[in-house]
XYZ file of C-alpha atoms in Angstrom:
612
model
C 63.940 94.966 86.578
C 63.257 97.580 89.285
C 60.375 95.743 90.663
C 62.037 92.671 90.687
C 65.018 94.261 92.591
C 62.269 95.773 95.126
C 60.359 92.170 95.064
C 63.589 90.288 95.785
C 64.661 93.182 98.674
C 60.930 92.745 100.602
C 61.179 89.028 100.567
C 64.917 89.189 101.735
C 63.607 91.478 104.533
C 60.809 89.390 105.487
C 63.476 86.433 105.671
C 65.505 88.289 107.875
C 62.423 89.709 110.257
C 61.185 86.419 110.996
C 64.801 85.436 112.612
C 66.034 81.970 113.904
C 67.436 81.281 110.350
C 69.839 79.089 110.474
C 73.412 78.717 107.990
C 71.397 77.491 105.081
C 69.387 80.541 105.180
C 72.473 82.925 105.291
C 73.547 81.082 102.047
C 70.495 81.691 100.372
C 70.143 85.148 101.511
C 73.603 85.740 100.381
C 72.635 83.986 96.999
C 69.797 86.610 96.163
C 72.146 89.358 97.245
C 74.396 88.931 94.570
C 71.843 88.465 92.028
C 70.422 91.789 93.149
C 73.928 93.390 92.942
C 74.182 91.930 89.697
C 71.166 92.878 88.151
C 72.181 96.920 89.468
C 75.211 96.540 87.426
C 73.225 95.542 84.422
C 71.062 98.293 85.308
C 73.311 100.869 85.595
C 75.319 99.677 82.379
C 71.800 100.609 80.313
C 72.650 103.970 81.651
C 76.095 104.615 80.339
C 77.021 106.411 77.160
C 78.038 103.596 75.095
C 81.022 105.358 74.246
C 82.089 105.877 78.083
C 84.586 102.422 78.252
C 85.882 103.597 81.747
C 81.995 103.219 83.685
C 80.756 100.483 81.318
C 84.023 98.785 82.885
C 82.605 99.866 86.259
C 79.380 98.270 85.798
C 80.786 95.011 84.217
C 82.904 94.808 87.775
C 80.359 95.043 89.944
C 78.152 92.308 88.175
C 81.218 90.122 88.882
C 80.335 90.097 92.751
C 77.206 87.914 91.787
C 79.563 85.943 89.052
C 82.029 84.892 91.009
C 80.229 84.747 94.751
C 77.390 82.826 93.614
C 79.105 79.639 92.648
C 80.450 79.729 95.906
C 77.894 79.925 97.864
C 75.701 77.344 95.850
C 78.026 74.690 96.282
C 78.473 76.086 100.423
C 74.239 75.809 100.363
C 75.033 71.679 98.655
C 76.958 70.518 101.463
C 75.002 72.092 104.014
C 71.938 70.497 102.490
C 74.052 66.822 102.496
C 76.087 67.586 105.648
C 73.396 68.780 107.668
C 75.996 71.794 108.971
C 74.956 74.160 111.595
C 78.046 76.482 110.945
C 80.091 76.574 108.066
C 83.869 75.142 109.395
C 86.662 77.580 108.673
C 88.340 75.773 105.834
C 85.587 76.479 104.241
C 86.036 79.989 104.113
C 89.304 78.951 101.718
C 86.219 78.678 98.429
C 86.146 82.723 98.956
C 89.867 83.422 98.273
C 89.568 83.376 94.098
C 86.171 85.139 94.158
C 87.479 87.758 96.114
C 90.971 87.745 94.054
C 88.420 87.645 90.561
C 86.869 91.020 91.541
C 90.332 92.819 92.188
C 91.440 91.396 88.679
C 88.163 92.692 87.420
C 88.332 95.904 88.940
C 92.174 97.019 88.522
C 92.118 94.984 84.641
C 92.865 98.025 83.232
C 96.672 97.659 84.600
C 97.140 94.535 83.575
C 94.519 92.933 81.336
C 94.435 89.740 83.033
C 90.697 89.214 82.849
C 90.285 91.161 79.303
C 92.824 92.144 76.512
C 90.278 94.210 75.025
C 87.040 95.048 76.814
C 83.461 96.254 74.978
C 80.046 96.032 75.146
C 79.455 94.016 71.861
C 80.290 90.220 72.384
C 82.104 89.487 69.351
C 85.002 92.478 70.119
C 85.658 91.308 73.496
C 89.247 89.597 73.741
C 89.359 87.527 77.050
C 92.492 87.562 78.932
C 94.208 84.122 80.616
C 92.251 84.829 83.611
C 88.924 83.918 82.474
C 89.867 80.710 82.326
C 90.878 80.556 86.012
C 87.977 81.905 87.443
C 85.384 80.044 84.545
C 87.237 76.788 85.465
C 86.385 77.245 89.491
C 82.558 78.789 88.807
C 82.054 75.464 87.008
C 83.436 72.974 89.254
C 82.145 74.689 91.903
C 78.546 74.000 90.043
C 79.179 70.767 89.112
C 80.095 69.660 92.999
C 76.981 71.143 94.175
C 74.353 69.262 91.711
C 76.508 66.424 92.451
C 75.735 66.422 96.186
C 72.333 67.831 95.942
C 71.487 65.003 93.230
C 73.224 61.798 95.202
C 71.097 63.339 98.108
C 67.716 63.496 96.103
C 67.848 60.241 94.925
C 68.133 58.656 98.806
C 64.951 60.756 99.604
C 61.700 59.035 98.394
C 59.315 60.800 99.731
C 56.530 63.442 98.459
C 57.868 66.213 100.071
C 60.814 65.764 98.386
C 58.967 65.265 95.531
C 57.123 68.729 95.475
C 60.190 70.087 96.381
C 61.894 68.821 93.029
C 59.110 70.058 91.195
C 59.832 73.729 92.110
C 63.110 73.435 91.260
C 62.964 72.029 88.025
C 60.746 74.893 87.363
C 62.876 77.559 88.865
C 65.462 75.813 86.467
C 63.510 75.258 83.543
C 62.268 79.037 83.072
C 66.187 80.567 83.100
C 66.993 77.437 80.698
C 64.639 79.133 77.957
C 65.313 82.243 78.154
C 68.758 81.760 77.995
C 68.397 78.882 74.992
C 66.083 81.797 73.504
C 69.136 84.520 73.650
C 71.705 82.105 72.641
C 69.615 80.979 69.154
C 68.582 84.949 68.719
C 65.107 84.004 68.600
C 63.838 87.239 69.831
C 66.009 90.586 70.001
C 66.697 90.179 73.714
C 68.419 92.524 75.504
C 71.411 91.888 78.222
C 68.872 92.449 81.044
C 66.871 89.455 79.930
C 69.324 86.524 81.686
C 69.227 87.926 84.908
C 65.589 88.713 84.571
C 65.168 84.729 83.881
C 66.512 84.640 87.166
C 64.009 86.288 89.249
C 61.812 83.229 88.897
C 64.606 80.448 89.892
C 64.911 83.624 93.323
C 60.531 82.924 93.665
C 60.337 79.356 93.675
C 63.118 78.577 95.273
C 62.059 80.950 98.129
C 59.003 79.325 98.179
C 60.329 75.934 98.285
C 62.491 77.209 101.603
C 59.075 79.103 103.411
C 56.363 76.990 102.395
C 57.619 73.286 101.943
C 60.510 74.464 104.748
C 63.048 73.232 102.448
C 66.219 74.505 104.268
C 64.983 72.652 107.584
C 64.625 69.195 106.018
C 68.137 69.620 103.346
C 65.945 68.801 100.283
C 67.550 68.664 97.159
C 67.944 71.921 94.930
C 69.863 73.212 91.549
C 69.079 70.075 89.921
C 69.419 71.328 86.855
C 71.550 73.932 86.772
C 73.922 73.103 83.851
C 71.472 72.596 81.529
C 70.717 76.459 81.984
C 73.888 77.506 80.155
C 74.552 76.989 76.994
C 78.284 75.704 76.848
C 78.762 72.123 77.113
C 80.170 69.978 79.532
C 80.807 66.276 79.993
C 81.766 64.295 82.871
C 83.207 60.417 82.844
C 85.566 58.737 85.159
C 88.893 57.541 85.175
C 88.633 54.781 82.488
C 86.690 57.306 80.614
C 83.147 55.917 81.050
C 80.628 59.023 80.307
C 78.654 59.687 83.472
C 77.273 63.022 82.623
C 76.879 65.513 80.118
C 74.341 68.428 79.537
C 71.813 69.156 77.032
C 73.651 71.537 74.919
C 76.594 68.352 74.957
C 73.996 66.078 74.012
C 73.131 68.223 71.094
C 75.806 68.875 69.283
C 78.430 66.082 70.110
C 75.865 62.697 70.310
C 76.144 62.572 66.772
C 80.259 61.117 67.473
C 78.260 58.499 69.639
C 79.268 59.536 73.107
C 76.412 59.128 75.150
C 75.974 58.077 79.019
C 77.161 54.944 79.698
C 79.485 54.803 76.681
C 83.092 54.843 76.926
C 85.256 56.750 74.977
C 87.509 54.308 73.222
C 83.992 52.648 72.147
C 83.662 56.115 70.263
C 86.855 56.182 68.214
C 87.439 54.948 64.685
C 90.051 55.261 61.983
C 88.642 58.568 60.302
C 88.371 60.041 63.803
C 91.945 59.631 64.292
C 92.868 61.152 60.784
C 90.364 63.958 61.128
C 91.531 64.664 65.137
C 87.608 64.868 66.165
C 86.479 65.660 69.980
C 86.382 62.064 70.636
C 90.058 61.451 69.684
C 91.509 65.049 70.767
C 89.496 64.264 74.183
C 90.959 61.119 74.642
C 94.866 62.191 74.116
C 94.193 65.329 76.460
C 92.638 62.659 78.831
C 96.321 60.950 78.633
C 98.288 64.223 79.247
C 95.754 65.454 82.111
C 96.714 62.038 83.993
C 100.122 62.296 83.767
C 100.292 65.710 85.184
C 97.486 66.055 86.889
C 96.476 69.367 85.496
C 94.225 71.528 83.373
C 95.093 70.297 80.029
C 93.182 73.300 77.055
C 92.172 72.850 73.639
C 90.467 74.192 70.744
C 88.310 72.055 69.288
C 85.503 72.294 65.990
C 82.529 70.498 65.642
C 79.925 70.687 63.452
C 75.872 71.025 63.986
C 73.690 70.377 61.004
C 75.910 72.834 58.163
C 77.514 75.184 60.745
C 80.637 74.509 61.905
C 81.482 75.531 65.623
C 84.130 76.313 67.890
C 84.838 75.109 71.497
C 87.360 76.261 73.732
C 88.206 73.113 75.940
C 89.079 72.654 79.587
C 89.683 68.951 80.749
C 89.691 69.222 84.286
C 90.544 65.862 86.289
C 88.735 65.160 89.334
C 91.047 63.864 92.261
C 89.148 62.620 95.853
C 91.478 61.953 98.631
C 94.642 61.883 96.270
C 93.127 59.611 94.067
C 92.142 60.579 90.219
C 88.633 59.094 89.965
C 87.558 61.007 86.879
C 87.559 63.803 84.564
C 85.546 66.766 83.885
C 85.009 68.620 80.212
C 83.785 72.420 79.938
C 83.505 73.092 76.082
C 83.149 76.974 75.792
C 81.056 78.283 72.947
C 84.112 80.175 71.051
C 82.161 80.537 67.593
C 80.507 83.969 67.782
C 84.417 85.381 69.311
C 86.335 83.808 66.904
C 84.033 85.021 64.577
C 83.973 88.500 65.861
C 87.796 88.558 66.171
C 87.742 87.553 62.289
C 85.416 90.428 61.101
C 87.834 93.072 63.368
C 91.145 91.195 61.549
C 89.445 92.033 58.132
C 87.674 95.535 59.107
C 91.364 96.718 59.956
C 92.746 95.368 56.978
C 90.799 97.198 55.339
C 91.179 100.344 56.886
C 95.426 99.718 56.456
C 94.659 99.043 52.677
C 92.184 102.522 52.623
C 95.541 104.357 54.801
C 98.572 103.053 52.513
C 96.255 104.007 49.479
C 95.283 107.664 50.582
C 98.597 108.126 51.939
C 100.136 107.111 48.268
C 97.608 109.127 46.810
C 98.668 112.565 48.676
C 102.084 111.601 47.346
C 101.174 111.413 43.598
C 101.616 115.059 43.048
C 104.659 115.557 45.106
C 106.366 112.137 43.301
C 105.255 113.529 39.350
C 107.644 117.065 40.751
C 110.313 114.777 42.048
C 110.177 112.996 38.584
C 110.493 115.972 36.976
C 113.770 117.296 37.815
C 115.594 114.250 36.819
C 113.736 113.565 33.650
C 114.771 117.373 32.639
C 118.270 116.645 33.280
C 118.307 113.772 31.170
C 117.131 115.863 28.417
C 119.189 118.452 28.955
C 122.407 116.011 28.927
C 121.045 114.276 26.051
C 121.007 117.167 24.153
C 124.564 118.244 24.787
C 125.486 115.188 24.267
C 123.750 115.488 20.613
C 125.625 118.558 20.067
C 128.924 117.448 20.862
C 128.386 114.790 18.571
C 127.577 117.452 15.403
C 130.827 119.450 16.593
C 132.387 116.224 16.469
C 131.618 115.042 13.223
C 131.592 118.568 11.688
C 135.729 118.469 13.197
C 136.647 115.621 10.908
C 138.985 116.086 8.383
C 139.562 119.901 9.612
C 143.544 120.200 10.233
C 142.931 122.583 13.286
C 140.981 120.203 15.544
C 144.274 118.704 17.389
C 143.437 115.123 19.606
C 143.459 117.038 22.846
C 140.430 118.958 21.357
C 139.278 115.171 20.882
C 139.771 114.133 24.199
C 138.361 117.405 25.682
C 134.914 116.737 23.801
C 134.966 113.102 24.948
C 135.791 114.441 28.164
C 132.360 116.411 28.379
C 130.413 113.773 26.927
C 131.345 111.360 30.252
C 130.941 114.469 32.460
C 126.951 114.688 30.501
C 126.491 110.717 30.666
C 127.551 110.378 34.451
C 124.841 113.413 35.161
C 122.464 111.387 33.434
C 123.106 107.781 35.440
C 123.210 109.856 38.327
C 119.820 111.238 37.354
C 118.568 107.782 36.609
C 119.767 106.225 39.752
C 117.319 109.179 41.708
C 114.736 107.608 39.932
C 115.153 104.244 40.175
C 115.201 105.034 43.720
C 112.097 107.123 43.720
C 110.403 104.371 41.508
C 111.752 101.549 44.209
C 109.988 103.181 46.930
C 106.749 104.018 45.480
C 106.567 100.617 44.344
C 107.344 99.165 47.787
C 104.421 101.206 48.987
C 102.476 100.014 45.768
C 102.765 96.527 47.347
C 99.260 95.104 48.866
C 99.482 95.596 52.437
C 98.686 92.255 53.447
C 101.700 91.288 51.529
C 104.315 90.838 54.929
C 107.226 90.874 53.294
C 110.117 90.402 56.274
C 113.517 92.028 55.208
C 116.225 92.810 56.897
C 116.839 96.883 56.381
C 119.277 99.389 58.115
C 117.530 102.716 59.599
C 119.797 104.541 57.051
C 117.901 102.500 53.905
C 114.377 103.367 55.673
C 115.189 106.640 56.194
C 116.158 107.593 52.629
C 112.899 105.580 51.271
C 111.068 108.090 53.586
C 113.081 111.544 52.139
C 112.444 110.363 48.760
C 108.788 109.740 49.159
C 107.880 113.259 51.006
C 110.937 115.183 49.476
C 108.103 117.645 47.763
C 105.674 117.960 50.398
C 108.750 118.925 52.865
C 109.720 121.351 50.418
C 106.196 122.652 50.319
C 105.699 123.173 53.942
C 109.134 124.640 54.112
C 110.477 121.584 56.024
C 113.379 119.746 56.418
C 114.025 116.320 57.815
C 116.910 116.137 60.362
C 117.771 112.185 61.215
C 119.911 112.057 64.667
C 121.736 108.539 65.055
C 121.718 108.373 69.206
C 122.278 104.453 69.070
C 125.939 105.066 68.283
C 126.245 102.314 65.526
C 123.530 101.744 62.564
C 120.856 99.595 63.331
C 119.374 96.539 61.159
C 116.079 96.205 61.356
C 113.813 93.002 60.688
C 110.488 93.158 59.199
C 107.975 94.643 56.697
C 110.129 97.758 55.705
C 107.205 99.185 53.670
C 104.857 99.023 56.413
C 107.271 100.847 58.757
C 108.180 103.120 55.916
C 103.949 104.029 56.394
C 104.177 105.026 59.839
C 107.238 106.750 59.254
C 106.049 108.662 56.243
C 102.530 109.532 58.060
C 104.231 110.547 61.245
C 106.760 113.244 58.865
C 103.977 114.286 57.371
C 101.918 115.246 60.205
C 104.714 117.143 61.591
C 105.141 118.960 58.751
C 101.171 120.043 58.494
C 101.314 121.108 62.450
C 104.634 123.262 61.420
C 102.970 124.522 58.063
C 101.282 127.491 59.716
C 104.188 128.764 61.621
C 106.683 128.905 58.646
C 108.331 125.448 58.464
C 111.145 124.438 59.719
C 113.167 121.283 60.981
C 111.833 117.774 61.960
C 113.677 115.543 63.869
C 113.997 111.795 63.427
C 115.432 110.402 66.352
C 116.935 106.637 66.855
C 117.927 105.451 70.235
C 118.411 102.225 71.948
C 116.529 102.574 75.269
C 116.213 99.651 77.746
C 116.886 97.473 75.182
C 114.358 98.492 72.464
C 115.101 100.459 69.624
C 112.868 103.804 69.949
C 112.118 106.141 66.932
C 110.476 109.322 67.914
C 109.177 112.595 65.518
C 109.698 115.854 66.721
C 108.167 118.768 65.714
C 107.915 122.422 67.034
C 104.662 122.912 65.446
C 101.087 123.607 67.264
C 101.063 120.909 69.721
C 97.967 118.136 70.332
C 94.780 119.246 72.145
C 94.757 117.647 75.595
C 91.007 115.896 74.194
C 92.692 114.635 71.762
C 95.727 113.299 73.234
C 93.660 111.338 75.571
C 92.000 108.955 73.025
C 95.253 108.946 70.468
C 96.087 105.319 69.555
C 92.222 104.426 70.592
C 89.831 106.362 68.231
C 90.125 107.710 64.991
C 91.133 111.217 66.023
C 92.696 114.356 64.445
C 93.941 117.451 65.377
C 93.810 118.185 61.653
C 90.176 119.719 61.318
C 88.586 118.861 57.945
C 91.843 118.171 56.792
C 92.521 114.358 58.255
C 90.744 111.622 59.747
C 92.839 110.370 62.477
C 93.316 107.148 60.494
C 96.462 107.314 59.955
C 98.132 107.442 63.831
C 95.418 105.027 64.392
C 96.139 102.057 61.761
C 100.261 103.023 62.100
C 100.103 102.114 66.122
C 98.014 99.121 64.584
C 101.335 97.887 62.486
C 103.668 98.726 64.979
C 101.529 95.801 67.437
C 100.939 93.900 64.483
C 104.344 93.269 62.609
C 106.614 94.622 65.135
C 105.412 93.654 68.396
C 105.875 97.240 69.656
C 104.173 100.037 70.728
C 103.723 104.119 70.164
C 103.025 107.222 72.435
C 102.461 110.330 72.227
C 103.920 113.573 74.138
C 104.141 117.203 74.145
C 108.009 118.659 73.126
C 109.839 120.528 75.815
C 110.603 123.026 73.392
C 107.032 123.251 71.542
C 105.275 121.129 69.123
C 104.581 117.660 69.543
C 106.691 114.020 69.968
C 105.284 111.040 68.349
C 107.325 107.806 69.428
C 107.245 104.223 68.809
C 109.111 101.574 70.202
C 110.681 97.721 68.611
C 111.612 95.305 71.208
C 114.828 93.288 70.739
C 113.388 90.477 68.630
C 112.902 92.547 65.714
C 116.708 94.599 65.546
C 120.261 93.968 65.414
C 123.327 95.489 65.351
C 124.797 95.225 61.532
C 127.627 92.476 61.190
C 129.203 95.524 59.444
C 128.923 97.380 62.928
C 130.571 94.547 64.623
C 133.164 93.850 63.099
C 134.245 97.039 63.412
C 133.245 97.278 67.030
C 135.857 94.431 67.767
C 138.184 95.776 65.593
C 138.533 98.770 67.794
């Protein structure tokens, strides 16, 4: 890739050095730039640590100076070909405005994730933001506009020239075509340098197209082809929905519904399409709503190919000359190997919650059977004086000096011994409700309406022993002013609760115990729960990747799952978020936050609130 780089740079130079280049030149030359910049940020992204996010987001910015320039400037180089311009007008200049906008996005996306939710290196973890449409929607019309013009131009030029010309092209076009159908199918293990790489030859003929046949001084035609080098699909017809143009990879997968060139649409729809809601039918209703408003109109569609069934991401795009709608066109993004990937991360974290709620439950065994204990032995203890009032009772019978207010006194007792033992039983039901709730599979959502006060005690019951072990106590501080109701999966908040306790009871462990806080608060709206402890504090490295690796300040002694899958829930079923902070006073704060949506005020708490 070096040597190409250096290849690409001497014949730039030697462009430049020989002077009296005209606009179509500058395009080109501009063209081969951005590849080069391109291929320096695939370069420079084999260099990173894989595990460095913040440079491999560097490099995957700068390769989006080639992405979204190069469109651009290929459909500039089309209607300077067709238009015969000597300089490019200044309305022209408006085509740069989303390019330039697409590489602040891509740059600052870490603020607000327009162009990626969730940026990696590995294809089937990236989640694409609501940008990518934008800016895939232009780079493809933009495409699509220039093989137009170049084409229509092409076929009004019957001569050899032309026809040498052509051949170039298609050649420059056909060797990127392969090596990208080759990476798509996985034929060979291909690495991410090997697209751009495909490139270098489209760069080599075309250049020699320009020097040696003088291309850019005669406006040949050029790009010819270029659709059928990527592999998504696309399909043009026109405003009656006559198909004028489609792609290979189109061809491939979606001839089998019958929609070929020439065809129209309606010819393509039958009774089971309509009941099954195939491309043909879904295109043809989206066709409806994109005339009416005159805008992007996305779907998701399936097909299948052979036994594999695939996934498109649909734009329909309508085409409007001089105020006039004369046609629509169809990009059908290859969706398969995301939705895939997002379906393998889905069950790899379910997994990992299942593997939490069990170890956490686990840890709790021991602590529960002491918990257990305490009532059980005061059952039997009440049992038995319960027994042996009964002997004194029947042994009393018959005996003149038992008066009835010894009676009553011994029945007196026996209630005293029987409400210590449903008292007793009641502590166990309640232990035995909440290990049971946390018994429950964790994919089982069950949405409840709870009060703080109900998840609170669940968590107290469930980690009374291993409080009392770390010589802890739990210390709940109502700042909301009224009790809250929450909605949701109680047991899945009880989790983070519970793991959350329990860590601040480890990190205060070592310096004697002492007395955790669990703090409620209504702050701009959202109901905020924060942990305080006074305990050792996090380690500034592992602060910095909380919530985003499985970390631990624990040592051997955790895994940094749990912090990691609770901030999962608290996305997941609450919609929220949690954070992480150092205590004024010491210690650590571990916070989490549930919008509005998901908590009310109690109609109890109302009621009273008018009342007053």
């Amino acid at each position: 890739m070096f040597v190409a780089i250096i290849a690409m740079l001497v014949f730039l130079l030697r462009g430049l050095r020989k002077g009296n280049y005209k606009l179509i030149h500058r395009l080109y030359f501009f063209v081969t730039v951005t590849i080069i910049i391109w291929m320096l940020g695939v370069i420079a992204a084999n260099f990173v640590d894989p595990s460095n996010e913040e440079m491999l987001r560097i490099c995957d910015a700068i390769t989006y100076v080639g992405g979204a320039f190069a469109p651009v400037f290929s459909l500039l180089i089309a209607l300077a070909f067709t238009l015969g311009l000597e300089k490019l007008p200044k309305k022209y200049y408006l085509f740069f405005i989303l390019p330039v906008v697409t590489n602040l996005i891509a740059w600052t996306n870490p603020h607000h994730f327009l162009l990626y939710k969730h940026f990696s290196v590995y294809g089937g973890a990236v989640i694409f933001g609501p940008y990518i449409y934008v800016t895939g929607t232009f780079s493809y019309v933009c495409l699509l506009f220039s093989i137009y013009f170049m084409a229509r131009y092409a076929l009004e030029m019957k001569k050899k020239l032309i026809t040498q010309q052509a051949v170039l092209f298609c050649l420059g076009s056909l060797i990127p075509s392969v090596v990208n159908l080759l990476a798509t199918i996985k034929a060979f293990d291909l690495s991410i340098a090997t697209t751009p790489l495909g490139f270098i030859a489209t760069v080599a003929l075309h250049g020699y197209a320009i020097y040696h046949y003088h291309m850019l001084d005669i406006k040949p035609i050029a790009m010819q082809k270029v659709l059928d080098w990527i592999s998504d699909c696309y399909l043009v017809t026109d405003d009656r929905g006559m198909i004028i143009d489609c792609n290979r990879p189109f061809e491939k997968i979606f001839a089998q519904y019958g929609m070929t060139r020439g065809r129209r649409l309606e010819e393509c729809v039958n009774a089971e399409d309509i009941e099954n809601k195939t491309v043909v039918y879904n295109l043809l209703a989206a066709a409806a709503s994109c005339r009416e408003s005159l805008s992007v109109i996305s779907f998701e569609q399936s097909a299948f190919m052979g036994k594999q069934k695939l996934y498109f991401m649909v734009d329909l795009t309508p085409l409007i000359v001089d105020g006039m709608l004369e046609g629509f066109v169809a990009i059908f993004k290859d969706v398969t190997k995301l939705r895939d990937g997002m379906q393998r991360l889905h069950d790899s974290q379910a997994r990992l919650m299942e593997q939490e709620r069990l170890a956490s439950l686990g840890q709790m065994v021991g602590g529960l059977a002491h918990n257990l204990k305490t009532p059980i032995m005061s059952i039997s203890g009440s049992s038995a004086a319960i027994d042996n009032l009964i002997d004194e009772c029947v042994a009393s019978i018959g005996d003149g000096e038992v008066t009835e207010e010894d009676y009553r006194e011994i029945y007196f007792e026996m209630r005293d011994w029987l409400s210590k033992m449903r008292d007793a039983c009641a502590y166990m039901s309640d232990i035995i409700s909440a290990v049971k709730g946390q018994a429950a599979n964790i994919s089982a959502d069950a949405q409840v309406d709870f009060t703080t006060d109900e998840l609170m005690k669940r968590v107290s019951l469930l980690l009374r022993h291993e409080l009392q072990k770390t010589s802890c106590s739990l210390e709940v501080v109502n700042q909301a002013g009224e009790e809250i109701r929450v909605h949701g999966d109680v047991n899945s908040l009880v989790q983070v609760i519970n793991n959350l306790v329990s860590n601040a009871a480890f990190a205060m462990q070592d310096k004697g115990g002492g007395t955790i806080i669990a703090r409620f608060a209504v702050v701009e709206g959202n109901l905020r729960i924060t942990v305080e402890d006074r305990g050792t504090g996090i380690a500034p490295d592992v602060r910095n990747r909380l919530f985003r690796q499985m970390i631990t300040n624990k040592g051997t002694h955790g895994t940094g799952l749990g912090v990691y899958i609770s901030n999962t829930v608290i996305k997941a079923k609450f919609g929220g978020r949690m954070w992480a902070e150092d205590n004024p006073g010491g210690g650590a704060v571990f916070g989490l936050e549930i919008p509005p949506e998901y908590y009310s005020k109690t109609e109890r708490i109302r009621q009273e609130a008018s009342a007053q």
